[in-house]
Coordinates of C-alpha atoms in Angstrom, one line a residue:
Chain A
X1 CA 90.5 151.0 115.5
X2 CA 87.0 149.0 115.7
X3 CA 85.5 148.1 112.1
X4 CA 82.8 150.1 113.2
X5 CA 85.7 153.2 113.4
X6 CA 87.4 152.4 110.5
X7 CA 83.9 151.9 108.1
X8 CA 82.7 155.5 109.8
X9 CA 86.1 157.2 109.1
X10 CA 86.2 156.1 105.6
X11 CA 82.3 157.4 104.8
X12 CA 83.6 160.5 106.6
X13 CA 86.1 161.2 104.6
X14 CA 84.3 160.6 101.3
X15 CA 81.4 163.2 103.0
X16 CA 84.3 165.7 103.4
X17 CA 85.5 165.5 100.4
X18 CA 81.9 165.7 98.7
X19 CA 82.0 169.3 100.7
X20 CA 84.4 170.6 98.0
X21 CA 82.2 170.4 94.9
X22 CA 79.3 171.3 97.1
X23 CA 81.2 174.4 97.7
X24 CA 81.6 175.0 94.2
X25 CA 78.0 175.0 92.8
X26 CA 77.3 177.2 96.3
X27 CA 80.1 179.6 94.8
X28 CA 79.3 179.0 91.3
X29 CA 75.8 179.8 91.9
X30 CA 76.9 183.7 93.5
X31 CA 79.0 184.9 90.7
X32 CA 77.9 186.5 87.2
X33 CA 77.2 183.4 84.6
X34 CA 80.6 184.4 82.0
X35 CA 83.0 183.6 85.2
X36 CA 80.7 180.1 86.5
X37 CA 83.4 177.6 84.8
X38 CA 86.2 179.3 86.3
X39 CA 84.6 179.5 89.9
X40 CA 84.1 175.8 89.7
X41 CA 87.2 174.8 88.7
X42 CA 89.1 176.8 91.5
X43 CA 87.5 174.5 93.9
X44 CA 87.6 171.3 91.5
X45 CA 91.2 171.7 90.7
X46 CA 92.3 172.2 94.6
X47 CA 91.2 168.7 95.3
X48 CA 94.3 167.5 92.7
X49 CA 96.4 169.6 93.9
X50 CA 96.3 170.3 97.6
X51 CA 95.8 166.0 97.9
X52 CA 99.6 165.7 95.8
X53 CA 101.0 168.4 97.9
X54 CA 99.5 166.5 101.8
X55 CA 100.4 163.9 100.1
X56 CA 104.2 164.2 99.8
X57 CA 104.4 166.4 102.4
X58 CA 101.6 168.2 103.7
X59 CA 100.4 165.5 105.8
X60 CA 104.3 165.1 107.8
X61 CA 104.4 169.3 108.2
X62 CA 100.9 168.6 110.2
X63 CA 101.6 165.5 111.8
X64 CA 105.3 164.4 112.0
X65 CA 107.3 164.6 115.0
X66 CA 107.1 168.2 116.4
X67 CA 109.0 170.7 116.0
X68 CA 109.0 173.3 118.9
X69 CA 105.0 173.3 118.8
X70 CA 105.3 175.0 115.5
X71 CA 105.5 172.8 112.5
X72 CA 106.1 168.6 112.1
X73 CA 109.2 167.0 111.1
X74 CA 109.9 164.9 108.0
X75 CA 109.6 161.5 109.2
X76 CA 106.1 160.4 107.2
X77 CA 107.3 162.2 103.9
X78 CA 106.1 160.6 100.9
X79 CA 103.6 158.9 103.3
X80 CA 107.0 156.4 104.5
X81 CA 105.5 154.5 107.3
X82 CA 101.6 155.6 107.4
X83 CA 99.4 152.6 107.3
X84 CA 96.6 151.3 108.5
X85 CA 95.2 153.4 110.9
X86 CA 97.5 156.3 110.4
X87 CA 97.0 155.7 106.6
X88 CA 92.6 156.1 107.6
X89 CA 93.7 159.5 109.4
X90 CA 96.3 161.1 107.0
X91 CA 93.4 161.0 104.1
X92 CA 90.7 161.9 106.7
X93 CA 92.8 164.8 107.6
X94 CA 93.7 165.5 103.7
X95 CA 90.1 166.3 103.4
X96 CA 90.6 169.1 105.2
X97 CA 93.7 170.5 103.6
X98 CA 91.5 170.6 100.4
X99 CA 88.6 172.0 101.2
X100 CA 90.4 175.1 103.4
X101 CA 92.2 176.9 100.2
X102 CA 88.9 176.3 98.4
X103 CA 87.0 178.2 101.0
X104 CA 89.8 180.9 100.1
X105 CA 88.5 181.4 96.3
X106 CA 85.1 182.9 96.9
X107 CA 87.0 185.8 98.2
X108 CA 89.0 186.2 94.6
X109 CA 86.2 185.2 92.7
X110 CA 86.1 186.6 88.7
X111 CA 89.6 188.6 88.5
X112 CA 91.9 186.3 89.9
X113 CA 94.4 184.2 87.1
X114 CA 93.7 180.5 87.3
X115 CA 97.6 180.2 87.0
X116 CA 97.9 182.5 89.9
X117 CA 95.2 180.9 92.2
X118 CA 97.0 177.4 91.0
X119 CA 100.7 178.5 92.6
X120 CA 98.9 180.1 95.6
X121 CA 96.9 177.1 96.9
X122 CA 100.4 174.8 96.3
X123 CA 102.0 177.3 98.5
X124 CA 99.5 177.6 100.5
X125 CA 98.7 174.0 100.9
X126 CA 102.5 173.4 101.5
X127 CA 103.3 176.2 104.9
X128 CA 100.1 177.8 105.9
X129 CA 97.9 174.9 106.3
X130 CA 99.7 172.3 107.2
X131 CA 101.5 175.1 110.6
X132 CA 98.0 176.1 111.5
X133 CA 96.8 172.2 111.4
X134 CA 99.8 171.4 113.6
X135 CA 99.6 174.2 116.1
X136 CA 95.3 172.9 116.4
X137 CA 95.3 169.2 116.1
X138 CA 98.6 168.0 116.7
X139 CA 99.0 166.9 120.6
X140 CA 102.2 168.1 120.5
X141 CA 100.9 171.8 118.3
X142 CA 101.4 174.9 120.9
X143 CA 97.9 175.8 120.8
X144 CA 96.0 172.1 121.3
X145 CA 99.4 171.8 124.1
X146 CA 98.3 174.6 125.5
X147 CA 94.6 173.6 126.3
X148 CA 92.9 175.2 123.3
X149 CA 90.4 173.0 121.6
X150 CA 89.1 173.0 118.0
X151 CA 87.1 170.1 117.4
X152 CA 86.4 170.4 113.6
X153 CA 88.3 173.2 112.6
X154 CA 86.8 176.6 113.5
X155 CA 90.6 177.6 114.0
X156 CA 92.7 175.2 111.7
X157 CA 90.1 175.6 108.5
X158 CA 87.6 178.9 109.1
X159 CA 89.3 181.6 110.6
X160 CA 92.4 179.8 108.9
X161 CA 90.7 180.4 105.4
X162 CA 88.5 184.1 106.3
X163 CA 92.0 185.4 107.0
X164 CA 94.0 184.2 104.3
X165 CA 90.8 185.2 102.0
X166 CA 91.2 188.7 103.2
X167 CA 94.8 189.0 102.4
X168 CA 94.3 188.1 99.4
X169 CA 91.2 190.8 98.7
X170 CA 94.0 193.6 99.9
X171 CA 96.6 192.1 97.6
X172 CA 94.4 191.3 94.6
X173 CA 92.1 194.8 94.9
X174 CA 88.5 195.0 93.9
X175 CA 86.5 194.0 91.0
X176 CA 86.2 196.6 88.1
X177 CA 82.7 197.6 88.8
X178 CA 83.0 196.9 92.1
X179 CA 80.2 199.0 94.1
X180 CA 78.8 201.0 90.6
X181 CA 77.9 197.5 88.6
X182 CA 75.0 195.9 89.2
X183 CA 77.0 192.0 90.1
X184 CA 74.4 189.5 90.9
X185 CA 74.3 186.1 91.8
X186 CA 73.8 184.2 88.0
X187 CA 71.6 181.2 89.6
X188 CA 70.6 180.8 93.2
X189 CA 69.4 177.3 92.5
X190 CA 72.9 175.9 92.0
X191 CA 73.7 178.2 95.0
X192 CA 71.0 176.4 97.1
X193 CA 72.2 173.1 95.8
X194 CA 75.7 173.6 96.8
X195 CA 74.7 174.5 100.3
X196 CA 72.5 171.5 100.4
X197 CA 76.1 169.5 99.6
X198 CA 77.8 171.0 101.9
X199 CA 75.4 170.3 104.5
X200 CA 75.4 166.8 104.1
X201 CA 79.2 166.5 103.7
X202 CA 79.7 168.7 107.1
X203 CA 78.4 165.6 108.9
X204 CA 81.4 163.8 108.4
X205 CA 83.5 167.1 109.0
X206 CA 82.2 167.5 112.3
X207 CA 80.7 164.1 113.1
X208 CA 83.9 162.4 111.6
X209 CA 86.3 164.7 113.7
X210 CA 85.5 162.2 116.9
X211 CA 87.8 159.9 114.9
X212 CA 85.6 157.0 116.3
X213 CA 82.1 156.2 115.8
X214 CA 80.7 156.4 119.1
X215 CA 78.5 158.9 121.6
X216 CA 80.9 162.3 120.8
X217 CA 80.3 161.6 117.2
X218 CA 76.6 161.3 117.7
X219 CA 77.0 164.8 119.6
X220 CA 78.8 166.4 117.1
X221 CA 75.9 165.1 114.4
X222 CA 73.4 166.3 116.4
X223 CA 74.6 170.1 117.3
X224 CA 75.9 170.2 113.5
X225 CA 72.4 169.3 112.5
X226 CA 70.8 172.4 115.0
X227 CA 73.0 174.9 114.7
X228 CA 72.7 174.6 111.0
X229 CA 69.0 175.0 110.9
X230 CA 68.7 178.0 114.0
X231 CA 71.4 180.0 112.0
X232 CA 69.4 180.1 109.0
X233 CA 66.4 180.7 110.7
X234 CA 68.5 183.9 112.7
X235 CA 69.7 185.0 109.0
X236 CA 66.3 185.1 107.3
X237 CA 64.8 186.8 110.8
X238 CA 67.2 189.4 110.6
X239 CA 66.9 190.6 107.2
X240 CA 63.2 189.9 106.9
X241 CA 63.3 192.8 109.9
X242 CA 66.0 194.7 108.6
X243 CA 64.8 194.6 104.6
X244 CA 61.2 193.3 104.5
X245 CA 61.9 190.4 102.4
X246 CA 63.2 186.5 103.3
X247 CA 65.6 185.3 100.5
X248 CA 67.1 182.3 99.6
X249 CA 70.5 183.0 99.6
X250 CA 70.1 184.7 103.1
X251 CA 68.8 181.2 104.5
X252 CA 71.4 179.6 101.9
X253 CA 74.0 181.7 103.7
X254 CA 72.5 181.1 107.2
X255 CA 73.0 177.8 107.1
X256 CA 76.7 177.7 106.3
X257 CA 77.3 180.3 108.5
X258 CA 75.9 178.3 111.6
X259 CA 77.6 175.1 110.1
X260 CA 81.1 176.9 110.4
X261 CA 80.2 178.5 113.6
X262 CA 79.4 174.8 115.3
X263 CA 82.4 173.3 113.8
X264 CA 85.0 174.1 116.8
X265 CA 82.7 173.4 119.7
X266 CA 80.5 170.2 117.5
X267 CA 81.7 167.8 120.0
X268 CA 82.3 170.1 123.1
X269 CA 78.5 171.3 123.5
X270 CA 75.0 170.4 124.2
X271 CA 72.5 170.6 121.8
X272 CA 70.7 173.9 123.9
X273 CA 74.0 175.6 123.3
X274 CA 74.2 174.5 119.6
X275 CA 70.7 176.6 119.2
X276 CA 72.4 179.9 121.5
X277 CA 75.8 179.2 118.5
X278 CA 73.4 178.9 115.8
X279 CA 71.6 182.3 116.5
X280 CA 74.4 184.4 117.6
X281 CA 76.1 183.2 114.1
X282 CA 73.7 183.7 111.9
X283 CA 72.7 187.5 113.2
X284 CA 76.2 188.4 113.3
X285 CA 77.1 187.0 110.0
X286 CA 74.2 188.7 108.2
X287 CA 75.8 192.3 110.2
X288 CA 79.3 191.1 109.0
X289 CA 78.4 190.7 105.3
X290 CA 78.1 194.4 104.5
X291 CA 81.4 195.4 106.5
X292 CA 83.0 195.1 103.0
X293 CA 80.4 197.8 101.5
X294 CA 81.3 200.2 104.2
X295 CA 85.2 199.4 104.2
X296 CA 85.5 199.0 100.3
X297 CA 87.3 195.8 100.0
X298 CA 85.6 193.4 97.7
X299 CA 85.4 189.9 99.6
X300 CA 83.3 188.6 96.4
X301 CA 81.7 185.9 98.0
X302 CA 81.7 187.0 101.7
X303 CA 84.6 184.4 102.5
X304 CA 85.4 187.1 105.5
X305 CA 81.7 187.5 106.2
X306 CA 80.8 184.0 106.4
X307 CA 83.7 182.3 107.5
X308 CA 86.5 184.5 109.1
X309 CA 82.9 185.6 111.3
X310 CA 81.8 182.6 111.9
X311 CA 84.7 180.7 112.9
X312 CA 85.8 183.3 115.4
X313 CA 81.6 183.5 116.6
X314 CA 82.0 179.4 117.1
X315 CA 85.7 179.4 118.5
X316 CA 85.1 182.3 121.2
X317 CA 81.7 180.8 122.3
X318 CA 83.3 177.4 122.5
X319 CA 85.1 179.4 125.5
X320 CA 81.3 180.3 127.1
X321 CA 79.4 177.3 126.1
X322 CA 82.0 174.2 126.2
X323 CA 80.8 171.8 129.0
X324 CA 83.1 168.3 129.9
X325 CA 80.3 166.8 130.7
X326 CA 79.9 166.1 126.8
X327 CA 83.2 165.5 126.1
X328 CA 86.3 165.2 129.2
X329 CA 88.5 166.1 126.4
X330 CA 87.7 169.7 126.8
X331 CA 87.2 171.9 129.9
X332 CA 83.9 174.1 131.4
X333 CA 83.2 177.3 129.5
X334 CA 82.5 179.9 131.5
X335 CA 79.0 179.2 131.5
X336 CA 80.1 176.4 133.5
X337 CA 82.5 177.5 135.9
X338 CA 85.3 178.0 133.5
X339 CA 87.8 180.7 133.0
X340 CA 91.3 180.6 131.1
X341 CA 89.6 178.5 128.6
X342 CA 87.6 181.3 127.4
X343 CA 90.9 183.2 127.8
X344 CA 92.9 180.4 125.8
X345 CA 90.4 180.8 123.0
X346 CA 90.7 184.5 122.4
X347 CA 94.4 184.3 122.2
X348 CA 93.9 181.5 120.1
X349 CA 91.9 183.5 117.4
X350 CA 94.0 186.2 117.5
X351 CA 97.2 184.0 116.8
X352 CA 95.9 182.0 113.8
X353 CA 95.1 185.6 112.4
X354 CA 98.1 187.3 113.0
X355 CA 99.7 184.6 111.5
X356 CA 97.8 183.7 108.2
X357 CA 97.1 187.3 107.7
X358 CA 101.0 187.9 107.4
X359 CA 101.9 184.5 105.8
X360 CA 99.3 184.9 102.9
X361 CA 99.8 188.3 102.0
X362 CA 103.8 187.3 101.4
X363 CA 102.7 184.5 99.6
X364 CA 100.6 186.6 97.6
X365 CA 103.3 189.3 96.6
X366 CA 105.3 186.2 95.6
X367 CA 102.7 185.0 93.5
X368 CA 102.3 188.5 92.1
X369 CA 106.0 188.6 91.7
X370 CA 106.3 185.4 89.5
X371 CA 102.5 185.2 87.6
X372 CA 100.8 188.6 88.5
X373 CA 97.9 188.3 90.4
X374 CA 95.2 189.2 87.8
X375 CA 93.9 188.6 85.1
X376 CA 93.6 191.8 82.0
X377 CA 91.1 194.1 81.8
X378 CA 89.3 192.8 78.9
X379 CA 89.5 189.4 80.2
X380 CA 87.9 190.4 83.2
X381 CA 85.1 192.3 80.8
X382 CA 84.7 189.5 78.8
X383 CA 85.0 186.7 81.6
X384 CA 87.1 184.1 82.8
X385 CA 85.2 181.4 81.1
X386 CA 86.2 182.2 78.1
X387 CA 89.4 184.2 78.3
X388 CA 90.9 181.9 80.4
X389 CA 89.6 178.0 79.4
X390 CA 87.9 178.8 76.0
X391 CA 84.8 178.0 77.6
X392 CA 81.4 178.6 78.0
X393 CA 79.1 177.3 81.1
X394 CA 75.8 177.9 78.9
X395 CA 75.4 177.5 75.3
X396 CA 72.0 178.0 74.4
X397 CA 71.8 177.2 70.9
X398 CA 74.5 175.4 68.5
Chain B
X1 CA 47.6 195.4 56.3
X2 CA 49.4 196.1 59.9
X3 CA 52.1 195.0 62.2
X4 CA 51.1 195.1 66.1
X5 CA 54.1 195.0 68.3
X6 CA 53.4 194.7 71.6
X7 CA 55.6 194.7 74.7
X8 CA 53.9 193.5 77.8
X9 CA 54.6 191.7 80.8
X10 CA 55.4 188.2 80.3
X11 CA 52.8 186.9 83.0
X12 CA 50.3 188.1 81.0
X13 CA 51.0 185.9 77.8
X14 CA 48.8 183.6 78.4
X15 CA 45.7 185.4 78.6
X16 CA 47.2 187.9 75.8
X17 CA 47.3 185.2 73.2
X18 CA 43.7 183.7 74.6
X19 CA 42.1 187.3 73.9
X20 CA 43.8 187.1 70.4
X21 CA 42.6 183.7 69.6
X22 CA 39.0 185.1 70.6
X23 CA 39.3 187.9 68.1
X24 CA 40.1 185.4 65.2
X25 CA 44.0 186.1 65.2
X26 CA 45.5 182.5 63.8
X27 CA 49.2 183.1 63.9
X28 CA 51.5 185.1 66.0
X29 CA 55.3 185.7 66.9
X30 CA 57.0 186.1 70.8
X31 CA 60.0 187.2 71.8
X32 CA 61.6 187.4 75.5
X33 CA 63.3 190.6 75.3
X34 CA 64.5 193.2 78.5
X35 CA 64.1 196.9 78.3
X36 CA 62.9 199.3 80.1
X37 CA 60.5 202.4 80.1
X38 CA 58.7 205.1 83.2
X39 CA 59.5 201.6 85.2
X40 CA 62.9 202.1 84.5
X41 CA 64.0 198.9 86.2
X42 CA 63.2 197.3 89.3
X43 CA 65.4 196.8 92.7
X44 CA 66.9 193.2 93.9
X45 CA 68.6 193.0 97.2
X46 CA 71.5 190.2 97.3
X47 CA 73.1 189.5 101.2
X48 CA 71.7 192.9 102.0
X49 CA 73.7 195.0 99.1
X50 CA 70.9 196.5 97.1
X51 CA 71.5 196.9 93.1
X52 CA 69.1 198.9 90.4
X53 CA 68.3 196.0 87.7
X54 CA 67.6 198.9 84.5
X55 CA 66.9 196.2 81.8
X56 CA 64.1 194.0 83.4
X57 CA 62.1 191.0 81.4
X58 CA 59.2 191.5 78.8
X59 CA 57.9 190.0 76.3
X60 CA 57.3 191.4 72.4
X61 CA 54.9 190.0 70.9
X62 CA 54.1 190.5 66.9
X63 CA 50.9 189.9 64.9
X64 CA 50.2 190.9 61.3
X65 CA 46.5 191.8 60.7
X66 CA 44.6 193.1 57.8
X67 CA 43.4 196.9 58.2
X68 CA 39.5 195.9 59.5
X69 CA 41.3 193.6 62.7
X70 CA 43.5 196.3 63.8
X71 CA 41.4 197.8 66.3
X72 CA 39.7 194.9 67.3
X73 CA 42.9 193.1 68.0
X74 CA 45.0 196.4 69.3
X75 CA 42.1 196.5 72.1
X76 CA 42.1 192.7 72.7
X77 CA 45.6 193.3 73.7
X78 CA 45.2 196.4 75.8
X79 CA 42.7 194.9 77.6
X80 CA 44.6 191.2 77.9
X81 CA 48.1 193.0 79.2
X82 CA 46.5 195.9 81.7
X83 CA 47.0 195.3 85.0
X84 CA 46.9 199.2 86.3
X85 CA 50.3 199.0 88.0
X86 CA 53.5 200.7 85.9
X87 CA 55.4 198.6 83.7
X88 CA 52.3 197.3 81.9
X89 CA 53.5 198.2 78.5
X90 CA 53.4 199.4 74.9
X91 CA 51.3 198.4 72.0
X92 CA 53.1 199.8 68.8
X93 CA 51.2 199.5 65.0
X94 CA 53.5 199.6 62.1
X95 CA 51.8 199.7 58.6
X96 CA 53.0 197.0 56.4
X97 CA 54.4 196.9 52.7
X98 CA 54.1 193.2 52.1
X99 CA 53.9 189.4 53.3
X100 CA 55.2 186.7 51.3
X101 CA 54.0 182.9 52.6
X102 CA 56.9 181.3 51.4
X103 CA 55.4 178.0 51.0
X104 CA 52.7 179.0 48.4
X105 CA 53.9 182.1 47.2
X106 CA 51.0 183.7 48.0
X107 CA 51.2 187.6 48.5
X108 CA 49.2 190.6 50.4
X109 CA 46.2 190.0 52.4
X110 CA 46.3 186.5 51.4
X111 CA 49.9 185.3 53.3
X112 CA 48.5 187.0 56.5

C-alpha cells in the first residue's frame, strides 16, 4: 500500500470506530432517561468485546482460506501471520464487526439483561458476523463469487443487523407498556448529537471501504455526503405532509436512514443516483417505522425500520442504479443495460435474511436457555440504570 | 395575611413576576411542577407514533401578602398569566396562620 493508503486506512478506521459511541448517544437519546446508562453501555461494551472475539478468531472466520464459499479457515487465528498490510485491513474490518451487533441493541433497548445482550454479541460476533462478512467481502465468499457487490456493507452490516434485531424482538417480546405507555425519547439533543457522530464516522465506513485513497474513495465520500442530506430532507417532507409538523428526530432519522441506504452502492454510483437512493430511503423508512405499531412487535428503536429497510432500499437499488463507469469493479444496473445484477442482488437480500433470521433466533433461545433473556418486572419498572449497574445517568442534586 | 398560589404557564414568568414587582410585592417563591387540568395534557408525535403527555409543565408560584395587597396582587397575576387559550391556569388564595422570619424573629405582618 502507498503511505497515502495506509495514513487514509488508519483515519478510517478510527472514524469507524467513532461510529460506535455516536450510535450510542443517538440511541441513548430515544430511550426513557432511567434506562440511558444501560443503552450506552450495550454499544460501549461491544467495542471490548466483539474486538477480543475478531481478534482471536473473528477476523480468520471472515477472511482465512475459504471454506466452500461459506465460512474461512483457521490459518490467521490469534492474528498468526497478519502484518502490515493485512494487519491495516483486519482492524479496518474489526470496525465493522463492532459496530454491526451494536446496531442490533436499539431493537432490545430497556428489557433486555446486560448479561444476556453480553453472551449474545460474543456469539454473535463469533458465527453470524464473521459468515455473512465472508459470503460479502471475501473474494472467495459465495455471494461476492457470485457477482454480488456490497461496497460498505448494506448486506454484511444493515440487513445483517435489521434481521438479527428482529429475531431478537420475537424472542425477547415487547416492552411492558408497550403501545398503552406513553415511551418517549428522554433527550433528542443527545439523539441529534449521536447522529451528527455517526455522520462523520460513516465517511470512513463508506469512503474507507475503497481500501485505497484514490478517485472511488472520493466517490464513495461524495454520494455518502448526498444521500445523507436528500434522505433527511425525503423524511422531514413526508411527515411534514403526512403529520403537519417537521421534527428533529425525523430529520435525525432521515439521515441515518439515507447513510445506510448509500452504504452498498457508495462506490458503485453517481452522485445523481445518490440523490434518487437518498429519497426513495428516506420515504420508505419513515412508511417502514410504524410497520411495528400495526404488526405489534416492539423494535424499540426502529433497528428494523431504519436499517433492515434501508439496507435492502440501498442493496436492491444498487441492482437499478450501479454504473461501471464509476467503478469496473461492479457491473451496469439496469438503468444501464444491466440485468442478473439486479437479479443477483435480490437473491442476495433474501439469503442474508434467511440466514441471520434463523441463526439469531437459535442463538437467542440459547441465550435464553443459559441467562434468560430479560430482565424482572420491577427492574424493568424501576430501570436498567439502576437495577442493573447501581446507576443513575442524572443526579440532579447531591 | 394571605397565601397566593398560582399555577400558570411557565412562559409567562417573566412578565408575572414584573406585574408583581409593580404592585410592590418584594419576595416570592417558584416551583416547576407538571399537572394537569380542562387541558388535560397535550399530544407529542415521536417517528409518527402519537402519545397523550397527561402531566404537562407549569409553574407554581407562591407569594404571602397582607389582607389590603390581596386583590391588588391576585389581579396583577390574572392579568400577567392570561393568554385566552386553555391551559392558562389557576390562582388559589389560602388564608394564613403565621410567618416567622427566622433571622429576626419577627412575627405576623411584620416577617411578610
Amino acid at each position: 500500500m502507498s503511505e497515502g493508503t495506509i495514513a487514509w486506512l488508519l483515519v478510517s478506521s478510527a472514524l469507524v470506530l467513532f461510529m460506535t459511541p455516536g450510535l450510542a448517544l443517538f440511541y441513548g437519546g430515544m430511550v426513557r432517561s432511567k434506562n440511558v446508562l444501560n443503552m450506552l453501555m450495550k454499544n460501549f461494551f461491544t467495542i471490548s468485546i466483539v474486538t477480543v472475539v475478531w481478534t482471536v478468531i473473528g477476523y480468520t472466520l471472515a477472511f482465512g482460506t475459504d471454506f466452500g464459499g461459506l465460512i474461512g479457515g483457521l490459518d490467521f487465528v490469534a492474528l498468526r501471520g497478519v502484518e502490515g498490510d493485512g494487519l491495516l485491513f483486519m482492524v479496518f474490518q474489526m470496525m465493522f464487526a463492532i459496530i454491526t451487533p451494536a446496531l442490533i441493541s436499539g431493537a432490545v433497548a430497556e428489557r433486555m439483561k446486560f448479561s444476556a445482550w453480553v453472551l449474545f454479541t460474543t456469539l454473535w460476533a463469533l458465527i453470524v458476523y464473521p459468515m455473512v462478512a465472508h459470503w460479502g467481502f471475501a473474494a472467495e465468499g459465495w455471494l461476492f463469487a457470485w457477482g454480488v457487490r456490497d461496497f460498505a456493507g448494506g448486506l454484511v452490516v444493515h440487513i445483517n443487523a435489521g434481521i438479527a434485531a428482529l429475531a431478537l424482538v420475537f424472542a425477547l417480546g415487547p416492552r411492558r407498556g408497550f403501545r398503552a405507555e406513553v415511551m418517549r425519547p428522554h433527550s433528542l439533543p443527545l439523539t441529534l448529537l449521536g447522529t451528527g457522530i455517526l455522520w462523520f464516522g460513516w465517511f470512513g465506513f463508506n469512503a474507507g471501504s475503497a481500501l485505497a485513497a484514490d478517485g472511488i474513495a472520493i466517490s464513495a465520500f461524495v454520494t455518502t455526503q448526498i444521500a445523507a442530506s436528500v434522505a433527511a430532507l425525503g423524511w422531514v417532507v413526508a411527515e411534514w405532509m403526512k403529520n403537519g409538523k417537521p421534527t428533529t428526530l425525523g430529520a435525525a432519522s432521515g439521515a441515518v436512514a439515507g447513510l445506510v441506504a448509500i452504504t452498498p452502492g457508495a462506490g458503485f454510483v453517481s452522485p445523481m443516483s445518490a440523490i434518487a437512493i437518498g429519497a426513495i430511503a428516506g420515504f420508505l423508512c419513515f412508511l417502514a417505522v410504524s410497520l411495528k405499531f400495526r404488526f405489534g412487535y416492539d423494535d424499540s428503536l426502529d433497528v428494523v425500520g431504519v436499517h433492515l429497510v434501508g439496507g435492502i432500499v440501498g442493496s436492491v437499488l444498487l441492482g437499478v442504479f450501479a454504473e461501471s463507469r464509476i467503478n469496473t469493479a461492479v457491473p451496469d444496473g439496469l438503468l444501464f443495460g444491466g440485468s442478473d445484477f439486479f437479479f443477483k442482488q435480490v437473491v442476495a437480500v433474501l439469503a442474508v435474511m434467511a440466514f441471520t433470521f434463523i441463526a439469531s433466533y437459535l442463538l437467542a433461545r440459547i441465550v435464553k436457555a443459559i441467562t434468560g433473556l430479560r430482565v424482572e418486572e420491577n427492574q424493568e419498572t424501576e430501570g436498567l440504570d439502576i437495577s442493573l449497574h447501581e446507576e443513575r445517568g442524572y443526579v440532579f442534586s447531591e | 395575611m394571605k397565601l397566593i398560589v398560582a399555577y400558570v404557564k411557565p412562559f409567562k414568568l417573566d412578565e408575572i413576576k414584573d406585574a408583581l414587582r409593580e404592585v410592590g410585592v418584594t419576595g416570592m417563591s417558584v416551583g416547576e411542577i407538571r399537572g394537569f387540568g380542562r387541558q388535560s395534557g397535550q399530544t407529542e408525535v415521536y417517528r409518527g407514533a402519537e402519545y397523550k403527555v397527561e402531566f404537562v409543565p407549569k409553574t407554581r408560584i407562591e407569594v404571602a401578602v397582607g389582607d389590603d395587597d390581596v386583590e391588588r396582587v391576585v389581579a396583577a397575576i390574572e392579568t400577567a398569566a392570561r393568554t385566552g387559550d386553555i391551559g392558562d391556569g389557576k390562582i388559589i388564595v389560602l388564608p394564613i396562620e403565621e410567618i416567622l422570619r427566622i433571622r429576626t424573629g419577627e412575627r405576623g405582618a411584620e416577617a411578610i
